[in-house]
Every structure is written in C-alpha cells, then in structure tokens.
Tab-separated table of C-alpha atoms in Angstrom:
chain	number	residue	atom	x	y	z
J	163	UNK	CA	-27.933	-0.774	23.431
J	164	UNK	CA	-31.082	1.327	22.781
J	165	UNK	CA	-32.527	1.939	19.588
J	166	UNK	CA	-33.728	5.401	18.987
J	167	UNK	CA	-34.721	5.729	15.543
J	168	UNK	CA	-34.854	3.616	12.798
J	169	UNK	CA	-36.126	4.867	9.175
J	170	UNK	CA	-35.756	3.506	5.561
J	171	UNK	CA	-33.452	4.670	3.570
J	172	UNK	CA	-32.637	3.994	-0.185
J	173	UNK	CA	-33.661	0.533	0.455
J	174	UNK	CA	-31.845	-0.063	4.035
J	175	UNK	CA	-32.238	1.450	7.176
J	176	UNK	CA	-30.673	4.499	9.059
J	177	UNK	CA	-31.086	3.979	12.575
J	178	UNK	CA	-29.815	6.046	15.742
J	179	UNK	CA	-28.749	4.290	18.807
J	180	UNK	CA	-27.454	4.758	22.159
J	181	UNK	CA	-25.366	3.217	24.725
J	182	UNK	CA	-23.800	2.814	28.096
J	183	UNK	CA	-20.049	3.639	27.125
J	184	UNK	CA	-17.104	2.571	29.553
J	185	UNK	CA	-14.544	4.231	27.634
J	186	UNK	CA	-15.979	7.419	27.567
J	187	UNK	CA	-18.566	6.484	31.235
J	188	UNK	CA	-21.364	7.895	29.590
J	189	UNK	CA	-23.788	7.836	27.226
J	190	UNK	CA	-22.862	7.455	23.675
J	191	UNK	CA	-25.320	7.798	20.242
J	192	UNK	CA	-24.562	6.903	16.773
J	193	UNK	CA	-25.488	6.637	13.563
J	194	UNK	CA	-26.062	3.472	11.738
J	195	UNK	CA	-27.032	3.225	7.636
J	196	UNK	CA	-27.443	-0.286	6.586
J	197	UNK	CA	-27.993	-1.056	2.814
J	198	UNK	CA	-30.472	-3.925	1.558
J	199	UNK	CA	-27.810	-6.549	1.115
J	200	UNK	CA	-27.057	-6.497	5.050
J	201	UNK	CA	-30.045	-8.408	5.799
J	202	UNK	CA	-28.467	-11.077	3.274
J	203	UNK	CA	-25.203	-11.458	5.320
J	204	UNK	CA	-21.932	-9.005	6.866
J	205	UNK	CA	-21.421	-6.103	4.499
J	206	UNK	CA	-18.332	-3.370	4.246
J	207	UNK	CA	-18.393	-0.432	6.495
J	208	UNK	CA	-17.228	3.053	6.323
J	209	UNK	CA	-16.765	5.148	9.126
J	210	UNK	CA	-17.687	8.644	9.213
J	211	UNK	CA	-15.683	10.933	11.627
J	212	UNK	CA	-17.187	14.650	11.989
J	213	UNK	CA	-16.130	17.710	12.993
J	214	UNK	CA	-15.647	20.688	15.626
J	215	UNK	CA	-19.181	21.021	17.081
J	216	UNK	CA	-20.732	18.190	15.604
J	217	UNK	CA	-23.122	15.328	16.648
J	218	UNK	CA	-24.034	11.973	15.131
J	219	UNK	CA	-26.527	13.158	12.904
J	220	UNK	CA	-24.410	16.179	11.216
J	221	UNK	CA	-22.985	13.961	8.687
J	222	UNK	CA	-26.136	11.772	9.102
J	223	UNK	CA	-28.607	14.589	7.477
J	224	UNK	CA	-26.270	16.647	5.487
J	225	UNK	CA	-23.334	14.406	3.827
J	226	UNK	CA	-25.640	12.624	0.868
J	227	UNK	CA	-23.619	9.410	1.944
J	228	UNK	CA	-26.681	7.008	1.999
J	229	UNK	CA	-27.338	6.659	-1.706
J	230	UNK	CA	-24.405	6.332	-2.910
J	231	UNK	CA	-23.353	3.703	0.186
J	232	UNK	CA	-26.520	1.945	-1.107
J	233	UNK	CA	-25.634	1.982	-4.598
J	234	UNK	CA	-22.089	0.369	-3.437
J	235	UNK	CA	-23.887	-1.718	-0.379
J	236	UNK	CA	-21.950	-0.287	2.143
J	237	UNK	CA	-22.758	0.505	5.750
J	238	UNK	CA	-22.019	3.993	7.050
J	239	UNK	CA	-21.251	4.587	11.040
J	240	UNK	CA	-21.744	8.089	12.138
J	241	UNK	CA	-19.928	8.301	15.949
J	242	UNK	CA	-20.617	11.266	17.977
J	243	UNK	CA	-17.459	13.654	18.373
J	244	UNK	CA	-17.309	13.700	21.757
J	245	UNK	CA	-18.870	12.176	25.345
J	246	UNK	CA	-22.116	14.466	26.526
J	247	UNK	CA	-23.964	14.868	29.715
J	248	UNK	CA	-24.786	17.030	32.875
J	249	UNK	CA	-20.983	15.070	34.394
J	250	UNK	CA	-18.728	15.564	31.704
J	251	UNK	CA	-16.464	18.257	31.497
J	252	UNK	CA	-17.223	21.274	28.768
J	253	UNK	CA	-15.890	24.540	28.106
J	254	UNK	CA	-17.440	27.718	26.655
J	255	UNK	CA	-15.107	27.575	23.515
J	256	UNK	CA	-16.717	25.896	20.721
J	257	UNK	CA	-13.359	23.940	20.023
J	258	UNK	CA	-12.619	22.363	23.554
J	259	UNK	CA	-15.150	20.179	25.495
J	260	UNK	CA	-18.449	18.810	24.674
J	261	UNK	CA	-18.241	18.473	20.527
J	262	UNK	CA	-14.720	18.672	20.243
J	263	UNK	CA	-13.107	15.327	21.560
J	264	UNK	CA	-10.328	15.298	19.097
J	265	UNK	CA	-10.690	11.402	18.926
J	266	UNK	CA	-7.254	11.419	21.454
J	267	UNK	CA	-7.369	9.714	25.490
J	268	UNK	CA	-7.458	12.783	27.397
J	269	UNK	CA	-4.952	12.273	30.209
J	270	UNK	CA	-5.438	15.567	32.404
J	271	UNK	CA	-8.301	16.937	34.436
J	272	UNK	CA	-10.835	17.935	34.252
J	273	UNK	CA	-10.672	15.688	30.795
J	274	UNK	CA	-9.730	12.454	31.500
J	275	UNK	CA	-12.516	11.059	32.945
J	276	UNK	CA	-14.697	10.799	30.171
J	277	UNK	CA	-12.825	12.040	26.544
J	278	UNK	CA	-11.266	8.758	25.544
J	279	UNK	CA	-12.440	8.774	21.985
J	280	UNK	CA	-9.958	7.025	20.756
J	281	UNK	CA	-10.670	3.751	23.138
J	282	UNK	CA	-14.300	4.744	22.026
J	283	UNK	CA	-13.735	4.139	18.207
J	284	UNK	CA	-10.795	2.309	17.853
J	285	UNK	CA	-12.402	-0.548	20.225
J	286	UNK	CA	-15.516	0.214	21.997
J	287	UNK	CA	-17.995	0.798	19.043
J	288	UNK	CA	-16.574	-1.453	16.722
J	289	UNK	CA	-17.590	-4.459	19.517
J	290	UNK	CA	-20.923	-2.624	20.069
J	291	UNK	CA	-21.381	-3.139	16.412
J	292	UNK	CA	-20.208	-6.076	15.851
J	293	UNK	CA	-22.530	-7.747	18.314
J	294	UNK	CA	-25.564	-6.149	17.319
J	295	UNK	CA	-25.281	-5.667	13.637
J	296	UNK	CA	-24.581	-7.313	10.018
J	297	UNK	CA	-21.016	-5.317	9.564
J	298	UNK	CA	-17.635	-7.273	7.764
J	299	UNK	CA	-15.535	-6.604	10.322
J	300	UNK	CA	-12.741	-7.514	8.112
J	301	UNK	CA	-13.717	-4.900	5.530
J	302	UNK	CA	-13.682	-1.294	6.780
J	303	UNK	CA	-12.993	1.382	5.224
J	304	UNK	CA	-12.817	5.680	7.501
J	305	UNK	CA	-12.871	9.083	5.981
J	306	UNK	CA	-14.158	12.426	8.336
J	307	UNK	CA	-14.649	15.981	8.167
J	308	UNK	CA	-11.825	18.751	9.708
J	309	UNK	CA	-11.426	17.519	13.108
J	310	UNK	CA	-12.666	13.966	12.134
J	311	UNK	CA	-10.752	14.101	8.926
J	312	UNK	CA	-7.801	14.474	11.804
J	313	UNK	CA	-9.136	11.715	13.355
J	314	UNK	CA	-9.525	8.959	10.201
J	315	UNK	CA	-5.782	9.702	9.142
J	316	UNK	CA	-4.287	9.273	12.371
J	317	UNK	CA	-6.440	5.779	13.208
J	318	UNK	CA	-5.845	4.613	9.549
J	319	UNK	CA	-1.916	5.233	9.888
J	320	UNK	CA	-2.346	4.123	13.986
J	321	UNK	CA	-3.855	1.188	13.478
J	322	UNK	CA	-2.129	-1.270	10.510
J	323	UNK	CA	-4.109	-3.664	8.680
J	324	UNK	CA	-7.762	-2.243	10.034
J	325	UNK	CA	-8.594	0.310	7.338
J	326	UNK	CA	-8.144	-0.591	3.500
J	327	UNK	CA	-8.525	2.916	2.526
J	328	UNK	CA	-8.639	6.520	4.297
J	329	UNK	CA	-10.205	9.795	2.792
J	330	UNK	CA	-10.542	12.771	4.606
J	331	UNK	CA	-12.125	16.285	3.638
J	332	UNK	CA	-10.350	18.942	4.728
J	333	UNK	CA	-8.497	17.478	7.521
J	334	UNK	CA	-6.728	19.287	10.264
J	335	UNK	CA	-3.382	17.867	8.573
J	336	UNK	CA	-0.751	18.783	11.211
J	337	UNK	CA	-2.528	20.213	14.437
J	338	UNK	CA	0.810	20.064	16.639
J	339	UNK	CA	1.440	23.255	14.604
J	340	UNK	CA	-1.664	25.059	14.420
J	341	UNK	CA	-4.322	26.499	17.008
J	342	UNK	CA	-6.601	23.826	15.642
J	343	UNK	CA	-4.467	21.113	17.802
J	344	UNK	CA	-2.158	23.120	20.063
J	345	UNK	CA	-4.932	24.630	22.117
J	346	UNK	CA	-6.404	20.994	22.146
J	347	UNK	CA	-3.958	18.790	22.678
J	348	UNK	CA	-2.464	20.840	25.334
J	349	UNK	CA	-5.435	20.890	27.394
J	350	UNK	CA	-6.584	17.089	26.606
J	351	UNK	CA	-2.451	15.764	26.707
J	352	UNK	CA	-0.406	17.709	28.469
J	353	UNK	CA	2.571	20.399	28.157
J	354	UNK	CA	5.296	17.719	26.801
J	355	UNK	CA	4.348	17.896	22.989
J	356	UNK	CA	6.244	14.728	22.515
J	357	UNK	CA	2.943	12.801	23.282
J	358	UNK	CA	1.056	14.914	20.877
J	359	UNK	CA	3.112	13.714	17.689
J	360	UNK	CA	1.104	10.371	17.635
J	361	UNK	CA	-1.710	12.672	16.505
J	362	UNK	CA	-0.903	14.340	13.989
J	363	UNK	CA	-1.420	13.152	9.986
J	364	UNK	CA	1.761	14.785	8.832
J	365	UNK	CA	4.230	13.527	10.915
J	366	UNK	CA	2.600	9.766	11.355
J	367	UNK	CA	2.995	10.186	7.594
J	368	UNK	CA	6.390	10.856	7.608
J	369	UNK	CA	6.983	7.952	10.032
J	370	UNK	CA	4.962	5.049	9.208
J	371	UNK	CA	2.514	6.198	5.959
J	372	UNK	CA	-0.620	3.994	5.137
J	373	UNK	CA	-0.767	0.828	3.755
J	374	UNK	CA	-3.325	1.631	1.265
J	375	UNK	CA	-5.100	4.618	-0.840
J	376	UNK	CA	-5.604	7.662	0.459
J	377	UNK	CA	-7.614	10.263	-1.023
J	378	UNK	CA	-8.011	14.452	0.694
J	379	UNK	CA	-10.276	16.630	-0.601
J	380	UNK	CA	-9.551	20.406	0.859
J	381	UNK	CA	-11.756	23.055	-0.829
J	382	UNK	CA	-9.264	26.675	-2.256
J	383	UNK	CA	-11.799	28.842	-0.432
J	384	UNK	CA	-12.283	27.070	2.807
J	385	UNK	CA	-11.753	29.602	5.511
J	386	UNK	CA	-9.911	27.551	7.560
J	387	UNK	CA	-6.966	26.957	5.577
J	388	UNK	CA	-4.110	28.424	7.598
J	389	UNK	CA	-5.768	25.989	10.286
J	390	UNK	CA	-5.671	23.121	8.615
J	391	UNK	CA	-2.296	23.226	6.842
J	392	UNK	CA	-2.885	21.050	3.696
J	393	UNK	CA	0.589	21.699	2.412
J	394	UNK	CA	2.247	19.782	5.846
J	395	UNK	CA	0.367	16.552	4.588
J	396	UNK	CA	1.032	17.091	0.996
J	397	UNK	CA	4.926	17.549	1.748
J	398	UNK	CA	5.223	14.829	4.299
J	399	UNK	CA	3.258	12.611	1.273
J	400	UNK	CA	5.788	13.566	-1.350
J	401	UNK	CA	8.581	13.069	1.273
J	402	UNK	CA	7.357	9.268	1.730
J	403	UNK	CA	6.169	8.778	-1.522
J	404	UNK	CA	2.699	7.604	-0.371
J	405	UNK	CA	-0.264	6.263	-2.870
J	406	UNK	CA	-2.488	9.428	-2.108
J	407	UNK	CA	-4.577	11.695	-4.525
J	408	UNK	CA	-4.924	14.943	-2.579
J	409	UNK	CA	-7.097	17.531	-4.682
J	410	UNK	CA	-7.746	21.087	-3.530
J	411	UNK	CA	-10.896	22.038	-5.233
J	412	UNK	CA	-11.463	25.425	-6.587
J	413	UNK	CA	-13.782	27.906	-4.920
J	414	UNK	CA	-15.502	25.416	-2.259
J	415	UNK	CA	-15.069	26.169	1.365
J	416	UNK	CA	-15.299	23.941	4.697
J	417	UNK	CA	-19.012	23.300	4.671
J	418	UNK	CA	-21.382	20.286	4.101
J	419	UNK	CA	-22.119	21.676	0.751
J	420	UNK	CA	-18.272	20.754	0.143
J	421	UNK	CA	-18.706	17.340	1.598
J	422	UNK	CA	-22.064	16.836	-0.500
J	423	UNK	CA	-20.648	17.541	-3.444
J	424	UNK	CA	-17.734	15.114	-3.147
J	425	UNK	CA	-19.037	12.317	-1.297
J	426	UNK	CA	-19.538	10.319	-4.781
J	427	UNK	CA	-15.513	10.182	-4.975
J	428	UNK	CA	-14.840	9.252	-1.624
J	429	UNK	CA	-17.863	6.387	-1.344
J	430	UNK	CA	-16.737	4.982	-4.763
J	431	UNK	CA	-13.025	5.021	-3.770
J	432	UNK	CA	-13.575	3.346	-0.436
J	433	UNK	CA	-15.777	0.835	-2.279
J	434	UNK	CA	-13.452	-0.118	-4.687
J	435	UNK	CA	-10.669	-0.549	-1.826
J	436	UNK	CA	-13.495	-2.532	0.406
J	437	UNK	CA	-14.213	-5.162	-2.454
J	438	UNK	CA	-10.699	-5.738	-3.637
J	439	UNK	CA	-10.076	-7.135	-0.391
C-alpha cells in the first residue's frame, strides 16, 4: 500500500491511498478519514459507496462527511467505483465500464477480468484496512450514493451480521427492472436474470430484509426517479415490515448538494447504531 496524500482534517486525517488489488488485478485508490480518537485505539467505520462516474474523492470533496464523522469519531472509507487502467475493459457509455462497476463479480468478457467489486469491498479492502489502519472491525456501519446506494443495500442485506446500520441516498432500489441495472447487469452477468436478483435492494428485501436500521433519503425532484424506482423498495419494506425510515425530500434532486445537505442524518444515525453495539 502507497500513501498518496495525507491532510488534516477536523482534527484527524484524510488520506488517499493506493494498492495492488487481486480482486480487481489492478490498481485500486481510496479514501481514508480518520478522526482524533483513532490514534487512541480502533474506532467505528462507515463506508461510503459512490455513484455512476465517480472516483474516490467525489464523496471525499463534496459529501461534508468529515465533520460530522469527527464530531461522532467515526472513520469514513471512500472506495473507488470501479477498477481503472490502460488493461481494463471500458466503454464509451458513461454507465458501463470504467466508473460504473456496479459493486457485482462480472462473469462475462470482456468484464470479468478485472470488475469484481464486490470481492473488492466485501473482502479485499476491508483486510487492506485492517492491516494498515486503527478501524473496529467489529463496528461498521455503509450508506452510498445512486449506484453505490445500490451497492450498500445489497452488501448490508448480503452480508448478515457485518453492517449495524445501512443508509442510502437515492439508491437505484430495484435495477433488475430499470435501465439503471438491466443494461448493466446484462453486460457484467449474463442473459439468465435469475443471477441478477441477488442484486437488487427490493427483492433481497423481500427475501431476507436487514437486521438493523435502515434509513433512504431520495430527493422529489431528482431527475432520475423513474430510474431509481423508490416506490419498489418502499413496497417490498412495507411488505416485510422492515425498521426503515425512507423520506423523499421535497424539491432536492440527485446531486451532492442533496447528499450535503443530509449527511448530518445519515452520520448521526449510523453513529448511534455503531455505539449501541
């Protein structure tokens, strides 16, 4: 592991660093926010999954997590969204390839040789940090952004007992039915859309749920609505009667203004999750 930044921040330290990643067999960068109290001992973690066309540092510059992590001393992990390099397969759409790894193991060419996100955050950068850093591994907490708000419901309700809580802000709730997943997940998994149902929040709702809180934030005027089906989660929520507090927030849309303005709820609700643990 290579640092490549490190500045202070509210009184910890946001640092960028890069790897050699086997899942993905490439290079890999993330972002890193620890608070003052992890040079005292293991502290909480949330993990921050972004978007279509993000990096690392989206979230990293734009969210306004670090202040309010630091007032809570929590760490924040920023992942990339995808594996990057001259090697790895991209396409000229904006919402396949390079930026848009769905957090799903790729299983057909070109794709499969390097878009195993899911091996990448469900196991590969938690060691990475684990080794090198002052994180409670026993304490973590994941929320994301549209494609990464995909992404922290289906690890939350994937993986039992890893996660105490799971927000998401306006997450691509059931992608098997909308071009925001279809398009994806038939180029990443294949024709037989049986395999695709194990990602997709509103039917891993409907069949298993989340042990835990769950909190979804989806602005009235975001203009991806129709993509991101709110209503599929909220049904398949209702139909399992899940502990979840799904808002839709009048007049915000999909940006980072959106996620800015929220990010107080979300920190404070994973917090309170993270310490009653």
């Amino acid at each position: 592991m290579e640092t490549v930044s490190e500045n202070a921040c509210f009184g910890g330290v946001q640092g960028v660093y890069s790897h050699k990643s086997r899942a993905c067999d490439c290079d890999m960068t993330f972002g890193l926010f620890l608070p003052a109290e992890a040079r005292d001992g293991p502290v909480p973690v949330l993990w921050y999954l972004s978007g279509l066309t993000c990096t690392h540092e989206n979230a990293m510059t734009k969210a306004a997590a670090q202040g309010w992590a630091a007032e809570q001393g929590i760490a924040l992990v920023f992942p990339d969204t995808s594996p990057r390099g001259a090697g790895v397969a991209d396409d000229e759409a904006y919402d396949l390839g390079q930026g848009a790894g769905f957090y799903v193991n790729a299983t057909q060419d070109p794709w499969a040789a390097h878009y195993r996100m899911w091996d990448y955050i469900a196991d590969e950068l938690p060691r990475v940090l684990n080794a090198n850093f002052s994180i409670d591994e026993e304490r973590q907490a994941i929320t994301g952004h549209s494609m990464g708000g995909h992404g922290a419901l289906t690890l939350a309700m994937s993986l039992p007992g890893r996660f105490t809580s799971v927000s998401a802000f306006a997450p691509i709730s059931n992608p098997t039915a909308s071009d925001w997943g279809r398009k994806q997940f038939t180029a990443y998994l294949g024709d037989d859309e049986a395999t695709w149902a194990a990602h997709d929040a509103s039917l891993l709702m409907r069949e298993r749920g989340f042990d835990g809180p769950v909190l979804v934030d989806t602005g009235t005027s975001d203009q991806f609505l129709d993509l991101l089906r709110p209503e599929a989660l909220a049904a398949a929520c209702a139909e399992r009667r899940q502990q979840a507090t799904l808002r839709m927030q009048p007049g915000y849309d999909h940006s980072y203004f959106f996620i800015s303005t929220f990010m107080e709820d979300h920190v404070a609700f994973h917090a309170e999750a993270l310490y009653a643990k």
